[in-house]
PDB file of C-alpha atoms in Angstrom:
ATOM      1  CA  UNK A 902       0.000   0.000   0.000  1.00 93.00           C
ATOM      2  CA  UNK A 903       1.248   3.609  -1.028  1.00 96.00           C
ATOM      3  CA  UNK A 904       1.747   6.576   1.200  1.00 96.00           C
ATOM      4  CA  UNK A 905      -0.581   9.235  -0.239  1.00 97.00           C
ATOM      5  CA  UNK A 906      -0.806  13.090   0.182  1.00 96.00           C
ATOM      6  CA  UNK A 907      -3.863  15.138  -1.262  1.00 96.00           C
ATOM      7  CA  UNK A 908      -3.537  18.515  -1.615  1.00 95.00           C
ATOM      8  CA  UNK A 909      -7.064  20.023  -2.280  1.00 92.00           C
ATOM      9  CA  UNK A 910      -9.922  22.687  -1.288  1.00 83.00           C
ATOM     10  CA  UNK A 911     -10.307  23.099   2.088  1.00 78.00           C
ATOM     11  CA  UNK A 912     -13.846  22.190   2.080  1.00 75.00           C
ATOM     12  CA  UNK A 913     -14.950  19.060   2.700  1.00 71.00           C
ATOM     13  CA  UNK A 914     -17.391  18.118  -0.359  1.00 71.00           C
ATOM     14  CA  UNK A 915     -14.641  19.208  -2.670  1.00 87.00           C
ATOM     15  CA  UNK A 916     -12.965  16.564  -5.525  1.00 94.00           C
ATOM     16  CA  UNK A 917      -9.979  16.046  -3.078  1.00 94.00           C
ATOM     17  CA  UNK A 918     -11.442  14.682  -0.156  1.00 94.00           C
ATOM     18  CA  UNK A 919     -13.412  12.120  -2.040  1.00 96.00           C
ATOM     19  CA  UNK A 920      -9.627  11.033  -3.689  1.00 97.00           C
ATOM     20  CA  UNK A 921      -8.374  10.697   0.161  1.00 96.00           C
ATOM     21  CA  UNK A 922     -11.446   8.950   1.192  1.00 96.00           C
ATOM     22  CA  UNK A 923     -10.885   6.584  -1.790  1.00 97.00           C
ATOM     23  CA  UNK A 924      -7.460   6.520  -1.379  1.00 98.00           C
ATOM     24  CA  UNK A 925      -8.419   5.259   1.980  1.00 97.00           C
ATOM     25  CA  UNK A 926     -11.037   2.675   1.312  1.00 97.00           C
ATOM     26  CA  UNK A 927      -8.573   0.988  -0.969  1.00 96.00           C
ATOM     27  CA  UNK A 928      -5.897   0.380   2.141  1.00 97.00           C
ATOM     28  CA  UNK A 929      -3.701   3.491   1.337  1.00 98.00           C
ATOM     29  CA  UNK A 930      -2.571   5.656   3.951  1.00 96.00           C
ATOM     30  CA  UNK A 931      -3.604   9.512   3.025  1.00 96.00           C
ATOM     31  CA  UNK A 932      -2.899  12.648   4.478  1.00 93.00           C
ATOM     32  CA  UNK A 933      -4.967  15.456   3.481  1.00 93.00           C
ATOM     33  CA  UNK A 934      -3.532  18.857   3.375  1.00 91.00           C
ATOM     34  CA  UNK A 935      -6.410  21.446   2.651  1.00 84.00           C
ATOM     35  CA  UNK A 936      -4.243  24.582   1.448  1.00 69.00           C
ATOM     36  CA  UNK A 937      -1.087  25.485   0.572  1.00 68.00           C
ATOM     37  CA  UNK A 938       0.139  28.345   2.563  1.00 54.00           C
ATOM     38  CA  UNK A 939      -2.582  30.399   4.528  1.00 44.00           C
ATOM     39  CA  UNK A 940      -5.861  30.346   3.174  1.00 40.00           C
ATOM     40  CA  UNK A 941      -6.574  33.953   4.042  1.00 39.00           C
ATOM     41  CA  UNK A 942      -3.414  35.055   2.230  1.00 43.00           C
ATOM     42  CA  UNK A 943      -4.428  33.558  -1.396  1.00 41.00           C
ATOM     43  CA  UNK A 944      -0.746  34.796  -2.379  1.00 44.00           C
ATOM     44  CA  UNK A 945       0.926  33.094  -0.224  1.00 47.00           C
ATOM     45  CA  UNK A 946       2.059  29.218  -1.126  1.00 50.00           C
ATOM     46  CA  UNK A 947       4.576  28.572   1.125  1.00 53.00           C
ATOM     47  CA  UNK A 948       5.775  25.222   2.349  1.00 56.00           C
ATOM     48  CA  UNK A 949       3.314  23.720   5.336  1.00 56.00           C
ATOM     49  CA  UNK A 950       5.238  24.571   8.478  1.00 53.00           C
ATOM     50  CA  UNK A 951       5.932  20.710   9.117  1.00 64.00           C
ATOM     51  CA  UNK A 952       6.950  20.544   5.104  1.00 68.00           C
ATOM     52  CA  UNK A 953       9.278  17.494   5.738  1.00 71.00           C
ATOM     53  CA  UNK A 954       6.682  15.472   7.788  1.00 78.00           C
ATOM     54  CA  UNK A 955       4.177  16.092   5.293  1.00 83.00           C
ATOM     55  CA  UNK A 956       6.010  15.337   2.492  1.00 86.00           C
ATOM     56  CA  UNK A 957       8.896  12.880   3.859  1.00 85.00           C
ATOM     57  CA  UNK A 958       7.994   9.324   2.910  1.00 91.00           C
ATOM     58  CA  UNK A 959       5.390   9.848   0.357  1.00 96.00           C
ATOM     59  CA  UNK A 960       4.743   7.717  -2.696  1.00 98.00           C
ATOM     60  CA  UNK A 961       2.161  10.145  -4.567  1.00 98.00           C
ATOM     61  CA  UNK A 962       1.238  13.427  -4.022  1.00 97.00           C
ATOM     62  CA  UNK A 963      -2.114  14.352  -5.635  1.00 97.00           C
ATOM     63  CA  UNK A 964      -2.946  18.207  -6.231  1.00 97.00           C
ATOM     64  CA  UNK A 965      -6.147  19.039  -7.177  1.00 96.00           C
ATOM     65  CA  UNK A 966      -6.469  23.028  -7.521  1.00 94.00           C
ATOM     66  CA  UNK A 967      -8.406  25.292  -5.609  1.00 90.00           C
ATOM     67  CA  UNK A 968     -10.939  27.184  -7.657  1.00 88.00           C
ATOM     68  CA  UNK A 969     -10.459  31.044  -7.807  1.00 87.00           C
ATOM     69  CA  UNK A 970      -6.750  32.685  -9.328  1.00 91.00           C
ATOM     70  CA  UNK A 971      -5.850  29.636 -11.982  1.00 93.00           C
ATOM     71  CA  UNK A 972      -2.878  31.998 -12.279  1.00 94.00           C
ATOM     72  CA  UNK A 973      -2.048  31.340  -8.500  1.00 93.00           C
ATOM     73  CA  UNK A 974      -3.948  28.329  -7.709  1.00 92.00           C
ATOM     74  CA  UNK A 975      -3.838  26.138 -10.554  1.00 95.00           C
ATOM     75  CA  UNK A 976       0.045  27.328 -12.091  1.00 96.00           C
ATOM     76  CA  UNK A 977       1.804  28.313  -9.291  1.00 94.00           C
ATOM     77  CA  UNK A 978       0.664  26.334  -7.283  1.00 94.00           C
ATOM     78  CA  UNK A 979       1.276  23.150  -9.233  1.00 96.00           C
ATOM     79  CA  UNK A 980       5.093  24.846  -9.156  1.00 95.00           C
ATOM     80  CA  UNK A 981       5.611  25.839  -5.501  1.00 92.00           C
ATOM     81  CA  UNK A 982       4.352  21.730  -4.873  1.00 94.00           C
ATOM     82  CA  UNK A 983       6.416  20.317  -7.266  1.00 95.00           C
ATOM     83  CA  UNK A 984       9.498  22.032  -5.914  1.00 93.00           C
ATOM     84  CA  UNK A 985       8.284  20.800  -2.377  1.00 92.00           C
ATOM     85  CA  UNK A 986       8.202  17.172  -3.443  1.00 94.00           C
ATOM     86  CA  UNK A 987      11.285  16.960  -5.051  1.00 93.00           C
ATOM     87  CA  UNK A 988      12.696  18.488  -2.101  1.00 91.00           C
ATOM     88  CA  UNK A 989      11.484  15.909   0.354  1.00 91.00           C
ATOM     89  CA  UNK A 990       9.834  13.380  -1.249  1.00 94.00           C
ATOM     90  CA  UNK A 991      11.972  12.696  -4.819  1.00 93.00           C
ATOM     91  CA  UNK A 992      10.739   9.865  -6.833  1.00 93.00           C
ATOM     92  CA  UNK A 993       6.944  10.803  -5.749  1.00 97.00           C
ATOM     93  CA  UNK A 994       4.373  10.145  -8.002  1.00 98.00           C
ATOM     94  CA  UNK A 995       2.499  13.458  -9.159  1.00 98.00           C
ATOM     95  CA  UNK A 996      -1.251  13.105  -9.932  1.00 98.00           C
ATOM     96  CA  UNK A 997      -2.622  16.524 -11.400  1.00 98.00           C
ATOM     97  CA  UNK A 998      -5.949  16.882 -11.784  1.00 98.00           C
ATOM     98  CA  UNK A 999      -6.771  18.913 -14.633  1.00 97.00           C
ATOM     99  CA  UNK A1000      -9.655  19.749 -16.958  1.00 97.00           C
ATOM    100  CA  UNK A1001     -11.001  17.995 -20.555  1.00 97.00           C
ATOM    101  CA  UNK A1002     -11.443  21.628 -21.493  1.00 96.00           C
ATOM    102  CA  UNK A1003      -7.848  22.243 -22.116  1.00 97.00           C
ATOM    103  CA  UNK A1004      -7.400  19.569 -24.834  1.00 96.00           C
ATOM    104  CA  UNK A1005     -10.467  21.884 -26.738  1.00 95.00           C
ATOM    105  CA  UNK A1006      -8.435  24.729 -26.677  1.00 95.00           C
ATOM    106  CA  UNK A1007      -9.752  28.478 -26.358  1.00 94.00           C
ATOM    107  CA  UNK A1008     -13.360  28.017 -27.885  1.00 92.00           C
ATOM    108  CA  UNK A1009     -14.631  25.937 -25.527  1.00 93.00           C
ATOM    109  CA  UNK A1010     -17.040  27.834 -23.355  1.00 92.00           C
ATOM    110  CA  UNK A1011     -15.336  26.457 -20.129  1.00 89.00           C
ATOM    111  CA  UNK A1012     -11.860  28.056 -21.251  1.00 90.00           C
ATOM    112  CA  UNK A1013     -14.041  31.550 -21.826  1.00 90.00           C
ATOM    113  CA  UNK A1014     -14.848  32.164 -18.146  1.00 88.00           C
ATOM    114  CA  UNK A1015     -11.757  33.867 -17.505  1.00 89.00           C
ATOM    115  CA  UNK A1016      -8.969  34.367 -19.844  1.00 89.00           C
ATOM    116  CA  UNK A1017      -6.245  32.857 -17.160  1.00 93.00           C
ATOM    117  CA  UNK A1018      -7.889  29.331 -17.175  1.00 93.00           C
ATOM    118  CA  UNK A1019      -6.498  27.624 -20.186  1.00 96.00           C
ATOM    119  CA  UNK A1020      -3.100  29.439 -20.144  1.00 97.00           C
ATOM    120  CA  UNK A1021      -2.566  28.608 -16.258  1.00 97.00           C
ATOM    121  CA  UNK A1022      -3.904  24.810 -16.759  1.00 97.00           C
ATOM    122  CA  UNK A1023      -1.464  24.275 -20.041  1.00 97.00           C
ATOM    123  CA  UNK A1024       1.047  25.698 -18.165  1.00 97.00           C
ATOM    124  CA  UNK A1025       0.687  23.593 -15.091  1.00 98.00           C
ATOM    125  CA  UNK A1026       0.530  20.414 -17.319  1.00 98.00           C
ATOM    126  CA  UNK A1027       3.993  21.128 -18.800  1.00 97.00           C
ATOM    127  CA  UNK A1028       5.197  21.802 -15.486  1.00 98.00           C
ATOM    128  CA  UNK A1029       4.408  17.935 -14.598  1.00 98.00           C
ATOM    129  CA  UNK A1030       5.690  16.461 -17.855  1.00 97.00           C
ATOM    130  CA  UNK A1031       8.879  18.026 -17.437  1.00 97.00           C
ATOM    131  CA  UNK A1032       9.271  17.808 -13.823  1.00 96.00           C
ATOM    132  CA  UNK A1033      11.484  14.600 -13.891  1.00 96.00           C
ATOM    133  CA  UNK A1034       8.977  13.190 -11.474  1.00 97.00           C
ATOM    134  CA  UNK A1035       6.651  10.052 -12.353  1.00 97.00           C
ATOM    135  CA  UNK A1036       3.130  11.471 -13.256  1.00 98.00           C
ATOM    136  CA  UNK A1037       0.168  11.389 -14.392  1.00 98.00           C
ATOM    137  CA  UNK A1038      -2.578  14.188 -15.430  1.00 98.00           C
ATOM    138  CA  UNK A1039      -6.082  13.421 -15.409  1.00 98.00           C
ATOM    139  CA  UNK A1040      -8.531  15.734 -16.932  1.00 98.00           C
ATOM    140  CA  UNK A1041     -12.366  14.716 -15.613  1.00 97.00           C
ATOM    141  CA  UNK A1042     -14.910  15.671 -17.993  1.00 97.00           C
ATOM    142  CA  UNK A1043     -18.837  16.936 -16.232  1.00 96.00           C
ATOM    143  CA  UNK A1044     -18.868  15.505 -12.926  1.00 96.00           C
ATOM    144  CA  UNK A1045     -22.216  13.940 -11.475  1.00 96.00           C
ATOM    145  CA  UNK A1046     -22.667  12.592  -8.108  1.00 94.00           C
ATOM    146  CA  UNK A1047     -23.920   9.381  -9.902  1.00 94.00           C
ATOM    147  CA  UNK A1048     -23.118   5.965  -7.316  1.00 94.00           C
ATOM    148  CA  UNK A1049     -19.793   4.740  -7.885  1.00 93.00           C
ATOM    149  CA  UNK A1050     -19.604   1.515 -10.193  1.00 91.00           C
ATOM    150  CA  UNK A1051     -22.376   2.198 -11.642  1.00 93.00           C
ATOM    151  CA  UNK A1052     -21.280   3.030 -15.139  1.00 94.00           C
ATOM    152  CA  UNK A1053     -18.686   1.726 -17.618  1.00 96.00           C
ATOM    153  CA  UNK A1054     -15.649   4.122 -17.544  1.00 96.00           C
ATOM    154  CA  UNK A1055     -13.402   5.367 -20.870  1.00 97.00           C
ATOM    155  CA  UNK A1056     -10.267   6.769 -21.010  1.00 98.00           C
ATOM    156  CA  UNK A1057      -9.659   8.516 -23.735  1.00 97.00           C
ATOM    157  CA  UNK A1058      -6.459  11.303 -25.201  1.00 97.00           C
ATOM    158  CA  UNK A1059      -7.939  12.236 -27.756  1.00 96.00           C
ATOM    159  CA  UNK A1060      -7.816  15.876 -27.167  1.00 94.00           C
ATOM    160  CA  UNK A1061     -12.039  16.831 -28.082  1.00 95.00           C
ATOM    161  CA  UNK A1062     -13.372  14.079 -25.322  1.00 94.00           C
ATOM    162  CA  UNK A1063     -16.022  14.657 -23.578  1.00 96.00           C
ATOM    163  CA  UNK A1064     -18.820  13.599 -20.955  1.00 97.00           C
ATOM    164  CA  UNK A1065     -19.998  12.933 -17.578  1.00 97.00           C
ATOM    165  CA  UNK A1066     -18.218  11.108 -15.217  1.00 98.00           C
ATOM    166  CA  UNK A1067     -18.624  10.622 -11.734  1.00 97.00           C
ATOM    167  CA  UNK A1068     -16.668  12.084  -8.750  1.00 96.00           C
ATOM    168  CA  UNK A1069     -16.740   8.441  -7.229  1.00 97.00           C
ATOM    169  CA  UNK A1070     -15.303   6.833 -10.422  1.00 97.00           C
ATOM    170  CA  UNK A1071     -12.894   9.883 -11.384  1.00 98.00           C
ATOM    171  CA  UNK A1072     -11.432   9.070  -7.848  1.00 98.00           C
ATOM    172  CA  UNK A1073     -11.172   4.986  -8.360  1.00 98.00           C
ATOM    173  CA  UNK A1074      -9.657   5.973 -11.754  1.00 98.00           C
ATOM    174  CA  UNK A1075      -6.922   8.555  -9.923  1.00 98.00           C
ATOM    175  CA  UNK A1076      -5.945   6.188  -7.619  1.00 98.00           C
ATOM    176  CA  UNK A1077      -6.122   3.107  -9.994  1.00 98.00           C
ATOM    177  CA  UNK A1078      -3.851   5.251 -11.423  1.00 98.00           C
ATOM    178  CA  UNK A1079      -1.435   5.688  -8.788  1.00 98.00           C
ATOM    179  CA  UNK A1080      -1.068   1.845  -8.027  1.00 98.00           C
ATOM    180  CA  UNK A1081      -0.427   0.772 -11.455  1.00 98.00           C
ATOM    181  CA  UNK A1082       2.756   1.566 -13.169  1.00 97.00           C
ATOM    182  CA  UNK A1083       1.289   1.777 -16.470  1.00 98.00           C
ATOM    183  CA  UNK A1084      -0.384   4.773 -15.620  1.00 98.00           C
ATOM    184  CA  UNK A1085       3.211   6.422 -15.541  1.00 98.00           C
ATOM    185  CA  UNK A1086       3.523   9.360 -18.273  1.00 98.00           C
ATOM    186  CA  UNK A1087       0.353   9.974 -19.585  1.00 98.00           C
ATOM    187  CA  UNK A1088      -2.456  12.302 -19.814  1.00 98.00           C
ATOM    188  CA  UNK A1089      -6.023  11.074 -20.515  1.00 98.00           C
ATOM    189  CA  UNK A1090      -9.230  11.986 -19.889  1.00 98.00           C
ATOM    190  CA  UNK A1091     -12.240  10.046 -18.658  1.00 97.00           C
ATOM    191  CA  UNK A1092     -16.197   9.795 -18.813  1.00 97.00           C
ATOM    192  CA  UNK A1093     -18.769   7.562 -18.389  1.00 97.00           C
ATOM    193  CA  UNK A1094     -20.698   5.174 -20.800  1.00 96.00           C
ATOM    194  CA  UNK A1095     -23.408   2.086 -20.081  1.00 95.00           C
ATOM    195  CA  UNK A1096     -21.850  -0.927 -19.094  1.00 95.00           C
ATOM    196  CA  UNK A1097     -20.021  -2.695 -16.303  1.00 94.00           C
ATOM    197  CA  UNK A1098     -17.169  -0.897 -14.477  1.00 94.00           C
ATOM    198  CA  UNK A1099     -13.087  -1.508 -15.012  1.00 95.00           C
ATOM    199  CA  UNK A1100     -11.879  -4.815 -14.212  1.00 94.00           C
ATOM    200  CA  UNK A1101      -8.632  -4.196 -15.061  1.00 97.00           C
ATOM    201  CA  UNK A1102      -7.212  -1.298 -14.682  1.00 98.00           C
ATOM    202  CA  UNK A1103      -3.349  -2.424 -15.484  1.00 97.00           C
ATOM    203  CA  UNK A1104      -5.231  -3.343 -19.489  1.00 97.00           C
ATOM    204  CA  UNK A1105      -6.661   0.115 -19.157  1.00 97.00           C
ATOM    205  CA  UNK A1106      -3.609   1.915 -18.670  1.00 98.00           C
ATOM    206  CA  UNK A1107      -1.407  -0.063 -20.898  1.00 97.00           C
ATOM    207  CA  UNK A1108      -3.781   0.440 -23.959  1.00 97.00           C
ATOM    208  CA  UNK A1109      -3.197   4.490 -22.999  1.00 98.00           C
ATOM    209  CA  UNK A1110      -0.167   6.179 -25.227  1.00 97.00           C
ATOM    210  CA  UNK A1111       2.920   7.665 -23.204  1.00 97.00           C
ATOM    211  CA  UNK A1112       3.283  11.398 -23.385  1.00 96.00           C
ATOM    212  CA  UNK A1113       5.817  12.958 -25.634  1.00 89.00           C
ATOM    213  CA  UNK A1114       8.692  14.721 -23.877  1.00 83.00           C
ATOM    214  CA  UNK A1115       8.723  18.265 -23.529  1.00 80.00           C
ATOM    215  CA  UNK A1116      10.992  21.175 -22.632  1.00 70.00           C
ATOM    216  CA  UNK A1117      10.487  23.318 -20.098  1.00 69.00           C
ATOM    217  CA  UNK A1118       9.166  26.636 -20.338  1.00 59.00           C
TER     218      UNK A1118
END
């Protein structure tokens, strides 16, 4: 069993605690840390004050951005906690969760909200891929609060996917994806279709392509 870290929304309905509690469920030991830096100081994204507990030991970190600044919360964040890993926790797995909008590129309406969303989340993506870390970025498509299991589940990179999946099976698939090595190096999204639920989620991943290499920005 892996030694987990979420890093999510401090509230406790958010996308992040239903990862932990998965995480959990499955055997996994979690720690969830609800902020980076002080929450009433959106700037700030320090290092928790007890940084090396927090991150010492862990096998995957998972960050799953805070709505609000993508600029702050989705970019630099994603930095400021990759820097922190690889500082006391090198050879972690990083799990980003990201968005299906960003493989639609700047007409989708979900990139038109605010004109920092696509830039920060394509720039937080390349900050993974070329982070020397193992990783993997998932971007959920409409999220329902459907029961879990009770839909077939695709994976998909091709970059106009789209659909409804839900929370409870975009959190099996996240950490599905941090027990199997196949998972490694690739970014894919995910919805849901009728049918029976993953049996095997090693035949899942494996069918997936690996990411190209990238340089950093």
């Amino acid at each position: 069993m892996a030694r987990i870290v979420v890093v999510g929304s401090p509230h406790r309905a958010g996308s992040g605690r239903i990862i932990a509690a998965t995480a959990a469920e499955r055997g996994h030991t979690v720690r969830y840390v609800g902020d980076l830096g002080d929450p009433a100081r959106p700037d700030d994204l320090g290092e928790p004050a007890d940084a090396a507990t927090v991150w010492a030991g862990a096998d995957a970190v998972v960050l799953v951005p805070r709505r609000g600044d993508a600029r702050v919360h989705t970019e630099r964040a994603t930095r400021v906690l990759l820097e922190q890993v690889r500082r006391h926790a090198p050879g972690a797995h990083f799990v980003l969760f990201s968005s299906f909008a960003v493989g639609h590129g700047p007409a989708h309406p979900l990139n038109r909200i605010d004109d920092t969303l696509l830039p920060a989340r394509v720039a937080a993506e390349r900050l993974v891929r070329t982070s020397g870390l193992p990783y993997t970025v998932v971007r959920p498509t409409w999220m329902t609060d459907d029961p879990p299991g009770s839909h077939a589940l695709t994976l998909t990179q091709h970059p106009y996917g789209d659909g409804m999946v839900a929370r409870a099976d975009m959190a099996t698939a996240i950490v599905a994806a941090i027990e199997e090595t196949a998972a490694r190096c690739t970014t894919f999204s995910l919805f849901n279709e009728p049918g029976t639920p993953v049996a095997d989620w090693a035949a899942a991943f494996a069918a997936l392509r690996r990411d190209e290499p990238q340089e950093e920005l």
